[in-house]
XYZ file of C-alpha atoms in Angstrom:
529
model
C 13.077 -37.459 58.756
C 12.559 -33.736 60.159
C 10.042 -31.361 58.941
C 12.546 -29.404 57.695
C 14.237 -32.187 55.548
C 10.569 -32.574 54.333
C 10.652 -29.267 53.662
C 14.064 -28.892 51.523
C 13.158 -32.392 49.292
C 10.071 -31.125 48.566
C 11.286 -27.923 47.381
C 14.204 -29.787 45.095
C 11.742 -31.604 43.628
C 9.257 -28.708 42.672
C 12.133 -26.848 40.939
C 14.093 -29.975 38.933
C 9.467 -30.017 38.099
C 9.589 -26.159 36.559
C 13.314 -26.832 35.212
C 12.481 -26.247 31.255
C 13.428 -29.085 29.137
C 16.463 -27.841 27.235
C 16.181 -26.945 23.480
C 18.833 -28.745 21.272
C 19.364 -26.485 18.102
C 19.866 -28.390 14.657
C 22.831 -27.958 11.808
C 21.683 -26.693 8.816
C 23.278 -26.306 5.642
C 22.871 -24.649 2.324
C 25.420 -25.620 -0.457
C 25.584 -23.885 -3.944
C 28.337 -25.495 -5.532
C 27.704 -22.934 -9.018
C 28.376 -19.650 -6.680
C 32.002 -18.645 -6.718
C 32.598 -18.069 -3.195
C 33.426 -14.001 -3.554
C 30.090 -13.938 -4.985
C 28.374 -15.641 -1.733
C 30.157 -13.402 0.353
C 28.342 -10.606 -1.044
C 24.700 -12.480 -0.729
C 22.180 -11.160 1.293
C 20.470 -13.716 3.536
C 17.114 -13.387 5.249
C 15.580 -16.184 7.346
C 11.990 -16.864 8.091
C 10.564 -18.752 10.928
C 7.087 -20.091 11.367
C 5.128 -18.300 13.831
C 2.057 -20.663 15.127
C 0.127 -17.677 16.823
C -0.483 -15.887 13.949
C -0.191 -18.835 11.417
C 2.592 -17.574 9.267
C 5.987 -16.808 8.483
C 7.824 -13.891 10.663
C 11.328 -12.954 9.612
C 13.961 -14.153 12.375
C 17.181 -12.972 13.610
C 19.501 -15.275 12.618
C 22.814 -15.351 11.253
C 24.421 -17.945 8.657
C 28.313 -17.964 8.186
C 30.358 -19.687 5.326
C 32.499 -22.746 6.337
C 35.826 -23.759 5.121
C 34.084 -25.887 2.162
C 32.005 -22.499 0.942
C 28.915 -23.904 2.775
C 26.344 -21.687 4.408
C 25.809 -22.914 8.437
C 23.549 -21.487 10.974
C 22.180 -23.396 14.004
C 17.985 -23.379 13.935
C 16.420 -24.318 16.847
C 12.911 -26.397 16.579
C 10.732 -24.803 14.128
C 9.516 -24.262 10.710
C 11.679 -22.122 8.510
C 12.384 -20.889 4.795
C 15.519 -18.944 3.545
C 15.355 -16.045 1.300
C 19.285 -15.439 -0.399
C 19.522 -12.136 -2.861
C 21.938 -10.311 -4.899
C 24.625 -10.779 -7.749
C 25.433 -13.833 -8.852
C 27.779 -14.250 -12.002
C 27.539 -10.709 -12.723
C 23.602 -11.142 -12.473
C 20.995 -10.419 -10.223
C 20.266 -13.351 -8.456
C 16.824 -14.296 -6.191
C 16.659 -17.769 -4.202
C 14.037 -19.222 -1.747
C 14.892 -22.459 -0.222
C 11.660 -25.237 0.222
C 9.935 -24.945 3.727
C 11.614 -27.190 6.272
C 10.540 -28.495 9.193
C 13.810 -28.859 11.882
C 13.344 -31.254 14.679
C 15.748 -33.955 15.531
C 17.789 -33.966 12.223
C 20.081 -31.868 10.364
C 18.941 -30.091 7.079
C 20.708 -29.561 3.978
C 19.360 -27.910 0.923
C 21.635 -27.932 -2.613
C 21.390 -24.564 -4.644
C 20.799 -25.443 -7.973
C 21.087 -22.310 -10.531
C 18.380 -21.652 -12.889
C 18.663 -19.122 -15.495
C 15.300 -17.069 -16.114
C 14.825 -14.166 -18.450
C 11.753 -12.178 -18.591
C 10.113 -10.511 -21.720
C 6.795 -8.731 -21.197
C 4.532 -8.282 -24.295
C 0.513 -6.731 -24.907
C -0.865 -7.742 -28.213
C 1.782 -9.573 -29.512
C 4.564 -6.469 -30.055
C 6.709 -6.625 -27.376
C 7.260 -4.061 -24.009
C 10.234 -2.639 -23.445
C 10.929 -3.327 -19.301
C 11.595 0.060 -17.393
C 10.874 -1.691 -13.499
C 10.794 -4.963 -12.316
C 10.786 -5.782 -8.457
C 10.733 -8.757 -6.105
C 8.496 -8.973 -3.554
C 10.851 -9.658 -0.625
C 10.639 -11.806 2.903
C 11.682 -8.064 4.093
C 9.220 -6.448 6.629
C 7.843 -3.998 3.450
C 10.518 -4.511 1.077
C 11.172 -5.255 -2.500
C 14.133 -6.817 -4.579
C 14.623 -4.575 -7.185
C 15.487 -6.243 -10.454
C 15.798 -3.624 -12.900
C 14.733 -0.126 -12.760
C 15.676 2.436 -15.781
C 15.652 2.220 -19.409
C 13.521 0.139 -20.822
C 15.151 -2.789 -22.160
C 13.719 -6.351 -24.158
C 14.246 -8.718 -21.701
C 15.595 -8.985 -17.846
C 17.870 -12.015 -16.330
C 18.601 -12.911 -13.347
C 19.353 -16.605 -11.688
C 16.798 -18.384 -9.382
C 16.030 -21.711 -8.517
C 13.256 -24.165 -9.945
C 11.912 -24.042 -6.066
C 10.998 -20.139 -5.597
C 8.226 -18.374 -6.275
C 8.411 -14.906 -7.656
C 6.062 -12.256 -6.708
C 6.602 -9.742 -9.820
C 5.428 -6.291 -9.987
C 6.696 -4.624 -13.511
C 6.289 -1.535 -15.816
C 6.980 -2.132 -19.303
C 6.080 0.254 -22.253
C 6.521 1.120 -26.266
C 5.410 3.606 -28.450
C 1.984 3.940 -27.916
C 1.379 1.644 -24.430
C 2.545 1.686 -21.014
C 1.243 -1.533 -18.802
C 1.807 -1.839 -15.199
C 1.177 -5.041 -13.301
C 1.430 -7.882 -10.514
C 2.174 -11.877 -11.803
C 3.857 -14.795 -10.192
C 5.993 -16.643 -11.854
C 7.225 -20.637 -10.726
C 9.934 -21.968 -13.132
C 9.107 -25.426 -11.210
C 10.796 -28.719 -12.524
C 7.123 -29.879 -14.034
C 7.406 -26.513 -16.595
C 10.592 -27.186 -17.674
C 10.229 -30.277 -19.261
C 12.548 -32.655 -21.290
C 16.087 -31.105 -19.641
C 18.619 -33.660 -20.067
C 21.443 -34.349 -17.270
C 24.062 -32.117 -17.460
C 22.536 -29.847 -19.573
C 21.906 -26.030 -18.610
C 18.362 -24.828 -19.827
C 17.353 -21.146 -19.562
C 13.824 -20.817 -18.680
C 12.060 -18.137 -20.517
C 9.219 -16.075 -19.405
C 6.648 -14.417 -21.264
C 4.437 -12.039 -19.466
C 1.235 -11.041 -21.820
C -0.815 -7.770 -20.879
C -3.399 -8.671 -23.470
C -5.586 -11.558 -21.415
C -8.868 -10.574 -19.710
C -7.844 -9.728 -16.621
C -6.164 -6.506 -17.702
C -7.516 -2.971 -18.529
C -7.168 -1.116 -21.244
C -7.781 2.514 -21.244
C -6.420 5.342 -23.216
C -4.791 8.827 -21.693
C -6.206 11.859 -22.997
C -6.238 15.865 -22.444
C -10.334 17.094 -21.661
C -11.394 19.701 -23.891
C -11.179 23.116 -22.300
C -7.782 23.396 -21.133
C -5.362 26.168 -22.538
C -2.454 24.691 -24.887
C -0.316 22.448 -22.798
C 3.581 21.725 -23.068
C 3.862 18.585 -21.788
C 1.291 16.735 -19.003
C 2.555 13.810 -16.698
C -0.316 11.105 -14.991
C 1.253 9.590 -11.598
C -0.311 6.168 -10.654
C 0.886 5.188 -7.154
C 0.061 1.818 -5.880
C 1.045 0.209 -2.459
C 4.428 -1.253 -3.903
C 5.503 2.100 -5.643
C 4.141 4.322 -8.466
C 4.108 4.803 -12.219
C 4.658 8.385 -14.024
C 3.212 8.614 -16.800
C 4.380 11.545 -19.246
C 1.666 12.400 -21.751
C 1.969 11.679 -25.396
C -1.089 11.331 -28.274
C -2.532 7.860 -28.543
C -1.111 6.504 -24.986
C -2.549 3.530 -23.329
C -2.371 2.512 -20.329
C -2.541 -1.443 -19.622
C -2.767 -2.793 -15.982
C -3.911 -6.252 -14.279
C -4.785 -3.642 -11.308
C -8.187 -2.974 -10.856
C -7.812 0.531 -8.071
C -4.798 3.691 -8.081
C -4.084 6.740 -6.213
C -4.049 9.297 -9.136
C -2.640 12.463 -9.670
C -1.745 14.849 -12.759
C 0.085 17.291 -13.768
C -0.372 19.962 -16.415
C 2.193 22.971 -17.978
C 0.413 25.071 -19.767
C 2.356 27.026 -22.394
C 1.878 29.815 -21.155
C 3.823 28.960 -17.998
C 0.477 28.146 -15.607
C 0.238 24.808 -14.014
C -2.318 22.569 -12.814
C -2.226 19.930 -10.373
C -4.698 17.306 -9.257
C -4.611 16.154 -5.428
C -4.353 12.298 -5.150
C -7.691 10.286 -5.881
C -8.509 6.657 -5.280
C -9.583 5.561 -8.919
C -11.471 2.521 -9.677
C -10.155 1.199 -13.459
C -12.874 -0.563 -14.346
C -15.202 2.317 -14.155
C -13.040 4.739 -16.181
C -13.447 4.829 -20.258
C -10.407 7.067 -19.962
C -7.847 8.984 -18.086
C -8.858 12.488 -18.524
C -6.645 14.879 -18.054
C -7.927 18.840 -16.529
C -10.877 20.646 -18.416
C -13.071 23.568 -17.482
C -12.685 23.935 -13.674
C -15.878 24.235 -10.782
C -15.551 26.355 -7.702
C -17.440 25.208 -4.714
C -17.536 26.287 -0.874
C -17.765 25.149 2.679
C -18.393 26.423 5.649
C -19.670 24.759 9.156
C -19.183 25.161 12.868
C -17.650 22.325 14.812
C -16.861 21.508 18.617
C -13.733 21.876 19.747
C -13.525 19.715 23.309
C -14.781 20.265 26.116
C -17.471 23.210 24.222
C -15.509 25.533 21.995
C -17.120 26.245 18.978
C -15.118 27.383 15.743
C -16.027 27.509 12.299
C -13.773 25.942 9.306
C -14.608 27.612 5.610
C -12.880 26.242 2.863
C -12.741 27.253 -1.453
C -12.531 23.874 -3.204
C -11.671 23.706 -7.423
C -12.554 20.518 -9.116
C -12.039 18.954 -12.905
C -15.170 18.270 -14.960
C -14.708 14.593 -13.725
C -14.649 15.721 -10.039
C -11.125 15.375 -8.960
C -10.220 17.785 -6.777
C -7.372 20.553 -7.449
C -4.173 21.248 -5.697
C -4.749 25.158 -5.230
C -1.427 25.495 -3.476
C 0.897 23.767 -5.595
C -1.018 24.981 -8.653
C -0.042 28.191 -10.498
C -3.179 29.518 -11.646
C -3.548 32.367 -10.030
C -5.745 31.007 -6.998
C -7.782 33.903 -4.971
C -10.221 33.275 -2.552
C -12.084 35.853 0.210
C -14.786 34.697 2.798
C -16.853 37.351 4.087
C -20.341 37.826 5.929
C -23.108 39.583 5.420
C -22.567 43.363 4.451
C -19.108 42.319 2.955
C -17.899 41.882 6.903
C -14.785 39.546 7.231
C -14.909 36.429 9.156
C -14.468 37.026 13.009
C -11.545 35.537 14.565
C -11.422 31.841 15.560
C -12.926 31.378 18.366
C -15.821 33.235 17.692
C -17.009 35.126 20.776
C -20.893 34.668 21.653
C -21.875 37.494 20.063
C -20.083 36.596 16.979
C -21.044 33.079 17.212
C -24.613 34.768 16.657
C -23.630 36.602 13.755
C -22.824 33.811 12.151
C -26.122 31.963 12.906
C -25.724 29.492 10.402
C -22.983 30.149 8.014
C -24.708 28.432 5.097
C -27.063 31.080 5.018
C -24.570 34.284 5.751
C -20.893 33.215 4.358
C -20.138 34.272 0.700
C -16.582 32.867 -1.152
C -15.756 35.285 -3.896
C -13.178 33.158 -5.607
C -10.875 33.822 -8.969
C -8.113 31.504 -11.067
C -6.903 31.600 -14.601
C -6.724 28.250 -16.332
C -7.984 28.465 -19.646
C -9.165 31.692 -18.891
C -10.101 34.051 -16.278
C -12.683 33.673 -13.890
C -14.700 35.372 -11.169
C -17.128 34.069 -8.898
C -19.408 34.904 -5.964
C -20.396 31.276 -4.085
C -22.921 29.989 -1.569
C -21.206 27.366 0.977
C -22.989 23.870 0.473
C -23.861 21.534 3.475
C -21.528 18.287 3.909
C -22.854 15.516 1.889
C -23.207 11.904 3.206
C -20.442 9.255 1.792
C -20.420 5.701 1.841
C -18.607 2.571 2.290
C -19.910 -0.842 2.854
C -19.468 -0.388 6.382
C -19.066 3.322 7.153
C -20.325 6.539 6.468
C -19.168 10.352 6.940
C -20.329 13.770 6.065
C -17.872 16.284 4.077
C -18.270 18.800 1.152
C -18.927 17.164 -1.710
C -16.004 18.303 -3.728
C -13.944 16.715 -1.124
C -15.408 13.181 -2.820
C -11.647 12.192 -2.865
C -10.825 13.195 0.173
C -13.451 10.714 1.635
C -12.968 8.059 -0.354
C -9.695 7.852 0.363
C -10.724 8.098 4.359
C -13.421 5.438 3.893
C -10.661 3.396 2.334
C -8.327 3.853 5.044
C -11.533 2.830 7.924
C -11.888 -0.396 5.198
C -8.643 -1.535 5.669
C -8.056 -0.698 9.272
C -10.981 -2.822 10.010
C -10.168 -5.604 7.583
C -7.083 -5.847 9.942
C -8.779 -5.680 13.034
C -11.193 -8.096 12.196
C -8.257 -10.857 12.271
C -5.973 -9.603 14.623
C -8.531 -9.561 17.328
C -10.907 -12.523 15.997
C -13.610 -10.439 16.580
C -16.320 -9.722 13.798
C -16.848 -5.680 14.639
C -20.052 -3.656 13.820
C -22.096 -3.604 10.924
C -22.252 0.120 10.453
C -20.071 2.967 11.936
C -20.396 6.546 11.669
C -17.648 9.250 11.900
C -18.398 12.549 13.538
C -15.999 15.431 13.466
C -14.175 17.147 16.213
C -11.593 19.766 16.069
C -9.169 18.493 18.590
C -6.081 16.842 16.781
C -5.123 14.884 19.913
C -8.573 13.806 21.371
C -11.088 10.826 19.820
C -13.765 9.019 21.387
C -15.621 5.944 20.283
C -18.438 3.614 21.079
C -17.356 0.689 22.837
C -19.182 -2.080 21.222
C -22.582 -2.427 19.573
C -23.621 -3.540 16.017
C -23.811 0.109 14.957
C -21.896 2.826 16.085
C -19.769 6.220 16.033
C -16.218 7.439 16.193
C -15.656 11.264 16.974
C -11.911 11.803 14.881
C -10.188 14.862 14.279
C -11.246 16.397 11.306
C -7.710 16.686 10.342
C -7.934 13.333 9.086
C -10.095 14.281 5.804
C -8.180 17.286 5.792
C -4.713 15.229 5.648
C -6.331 12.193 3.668
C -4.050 11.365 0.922
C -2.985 7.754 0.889
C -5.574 4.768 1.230
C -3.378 2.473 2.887
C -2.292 5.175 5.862
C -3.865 5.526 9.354
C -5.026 8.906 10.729
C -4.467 9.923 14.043
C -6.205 7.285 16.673
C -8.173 5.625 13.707
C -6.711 2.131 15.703
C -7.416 2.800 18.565
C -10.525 4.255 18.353
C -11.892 1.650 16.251
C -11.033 -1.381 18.994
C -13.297 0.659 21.120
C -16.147 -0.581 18.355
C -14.663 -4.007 18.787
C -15.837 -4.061 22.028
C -12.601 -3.334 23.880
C -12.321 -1.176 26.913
C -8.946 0.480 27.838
C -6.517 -1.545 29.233
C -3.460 -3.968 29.037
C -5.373 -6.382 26.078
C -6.591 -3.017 24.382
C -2.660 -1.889 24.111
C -1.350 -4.887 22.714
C -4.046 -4.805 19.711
C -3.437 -1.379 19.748
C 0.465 -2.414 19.064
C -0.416 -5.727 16.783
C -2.834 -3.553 14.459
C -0.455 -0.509 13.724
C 2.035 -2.951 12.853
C -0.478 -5.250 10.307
C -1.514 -2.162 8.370
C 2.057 -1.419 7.736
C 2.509 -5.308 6.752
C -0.874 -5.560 4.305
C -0.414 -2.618 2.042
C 2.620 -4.575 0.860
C -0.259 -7.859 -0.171
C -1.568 -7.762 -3.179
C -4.824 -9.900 -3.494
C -4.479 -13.180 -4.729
C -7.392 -12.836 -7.229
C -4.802 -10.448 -9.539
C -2.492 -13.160 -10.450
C -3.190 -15.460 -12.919
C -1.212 -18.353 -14.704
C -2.479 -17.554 -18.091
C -0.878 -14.445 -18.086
C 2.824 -16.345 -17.811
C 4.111 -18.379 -20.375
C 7.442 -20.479 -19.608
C 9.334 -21.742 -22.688
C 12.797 -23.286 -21.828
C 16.306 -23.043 -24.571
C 19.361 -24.850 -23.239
C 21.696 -22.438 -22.941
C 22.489 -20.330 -20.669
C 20.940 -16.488 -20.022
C 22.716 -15.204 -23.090
């Protein structure tokens, strides 16, 4: 044999070695006998598969199709899967999950047995009527909405005795409004003693009353002029809840934080409205609404990369409980001047060196002479106050302290953005990090690891900080700099992976809210009427 017939075996035999072992997809089949095939055609399906990198479900592009027999069919290729089929069923809403199966060498069939459900919602025994009830979907950040509009007693739909639902509902009556997360599992343990043949309605009783929900009242502070009409808005990370004003109102949630707001129409025609707050139930006696407002002041000089140096001055309003005011979209007759000593105005930004001296240090030679009319009207000359230091248990940043909302809100956001981090890298983090400000909007810096350590952000980000769950400007990537991670082609791809897990986890709700003695399955055999 020649060296060059060597040659050519050798090379036959390395590529049948690299040749990838083909993958045989499986049949699988889902039959629903009780669906009236116009009705499937309508379904929506959505298909899961299990991912093993990241331990969990991720939603997969496949398609099923209906067979001559009124069968779903899809071909799934090795893997772990669940099905997720929603929409009308019967003239009802209708919400199925298959089991979890496991395809390998075998075909898989599952049988869609209805199961009639019908949710009632109570708090101290008199009954909630239900204005919005949602499914949490398989969908990227999606929910399966139920009902959403009047209130009415009760709300059917079909499932099956195998799925799960993760409920988030608002129900109310004439002196409570309760908003709240529960799963609910009609398995075949709760519904006991069905005989063959025989259809049983499962029905579900969701009580606000138990100890793991808050009670508080909703209430108008003293010192605000006669109001018309006043509306609370309680957003959450799966929607929001508007509240409109009314004497002796409770609210009644299983949710122990919201992002607040409130609005207030006086009648006289002003209006106040709050800026969104992170609240914290469990420390409120009340929702109190307005009250005698507080003017306070800012004013410091930042950096502005490479060495600019500008100066930012800002009039802040708060409510006797500290939550700051909306001047703009308020109507109350908002005025505010900044001038220097000698009743100068404010040089142009960017000071000049011999303005920049002027200045000196604006604490000392800024006045605000603000004015609104709430109640009443007021006038009055204020001293800027140095940025305060806020907390979180691992962070800390300096702003005015009637921007308390403001911060918390951008702590909460650093919280969560490293509660992501912390699993999508495997990596643990530092103990302690400390923003700085900068006045670039397109330029951050970070500490590349350490156990303590800085980020320099835009200060836009407290300026723009009005939902916990969002992500300033570079707050990502910045922060895998204080994992440890240099730039590069593994900084990127976390870079990628984390933007796209804080989008994912605002849709979680923590596991610790649900609980089974809030639900309360009784079964009737009939069917949903």
């Amino acid at each position: 044999m020649s060296t060059r017939e060597l040659i050519v075996i050798l090379l036959a035999m390395a590529l049948l070695w690299v040749q990838p072992e083909k993958v045989f997809a499986m049949a699988a089949t889902i039959a629903a006998p009780e669906i009236p095939v116009e009705d499937k055609q309508q379904l929506t399906i959505l298909t899961l598969k299990w991912d093993p990198k990241w331990n969990r479900f991720e939603q997969a592009d496949l398609s099923w199709s209906l067979d001559d027999d009124g069968q779903w069919t899809a071909d799934l290729p090795p893997g772990g899967y669940q099905v997720e089929i929603h929409g009308e069923v019967l003239g009802e809403k209708a919400f199925f999950r298959s089991p979890r199966w496991l395809v390998t060498t075998a075909a898989v069939d599952w049988v869609l047995e209805l199961q009639p459900l019908r949710i009632e919602l109570e708090n101290q025994s008199e009954p909630l009527g239900i204005r919005h009830l949602k499914l949490r979907s398989f969908a990227t950040t999606g929910e399966v909405s139920i009902h959403e509009g009047e209130p009415i007693g009760s709300v059917r739909l079909y499932t099956t005795t195998e799925t799960q639902l993760d409920v988030t509902l608002i129900g109310e009556n004439h002196d409570t409004i309760a908003l709240g997360h529960v799963k609910i599992m009609p398995t075949h343990s709760r519904i006991r003693g069905a005989r063959d043949g025989e259809t049983f309605a499962a029905i579900t009783t969701i009580s606000t009353s138990g100890r793991y929900w808050y009670r508080r009242p909703v209430s108008l502070a003293e010192g605000n002029p006669p109001i018309a009409s006043a509306t609370l808005n309680l957003a959450h990370p799966r929607g929001e809840l508007n509240v409109n004003f009314r004497e002796g109102l409770h609210l009644v949630t299983n949710r122990p934080t919201f992002h607040m707001s409130y609005e207030l129409n006086a009648e006289s025609g002003r209006k106040l409205i709050s800026r969104k707050c992170l609240v914290s139930v469990k420390d409120l006696e009340e929702f109190q609404l307005g009250g005698p407002l507080q003017v306070s002041a800012f004013a410091k000089i930042l950096t502005r990369l490479p060495s600019t140096q500008e100066y930012r001055v800002g009039g802040i309003l708060n409510d006797p409980s500290g939550i700051e005011i909306d001047k703009g979209r308020s109507d109350i007759h908002w005025s505010e001047t900044f001038t220097m000593r000698g009743n100068q105005p404010l040089p142009k930004n960017p000071p000049d060196e011999i303005n920049l001296g002027l200045l000196g240090n604006p604490l000392e030679t800024v006045k605000l002479a603000a004015s609104w009319e709430w109640a009443s009207k007021h006038e009055e000359l204020v001293t800027p106050a140095e940025f305060v230091k806020f907390r979180s248990a691992n962070f800390q940043l300096d702003a005015p302290a009637g921007w308390r909302d403001r911060a918390a809100i951008y702590l909460h956001q650093l919280e969560h953005c490293r509660a992501v981090l912390k699993v999508t890298t495997g990596r643990k983090g530092p103990n302690t990090t400390q923003i700085r400000w900068r006045l670039n909007t397109h330029n951050a810096k970070a500490q590349v690891g350490g156990k303590q350590s800085w980020m320099s952000m835009p200060l836009n980000g407290l300026y723009e900080a009005v939902d916990p769950f969002g992500r300033p400007w570079f707050m990502v990537h910045e922060m895998l700099h204080t994992f440890n991670y240099n730039h590069g082609k593994p900084m990127t791809e976390q870079v990628n992976i984390g933007r796209k897990e804080l989008g994912l986890t605002r849709w979680r709700i923590p596991e610790d809210l649900y609980h089974s003695e809030d639900v309360h399955i009784s079964v009737i055999p009939t069917n949903l009427n």
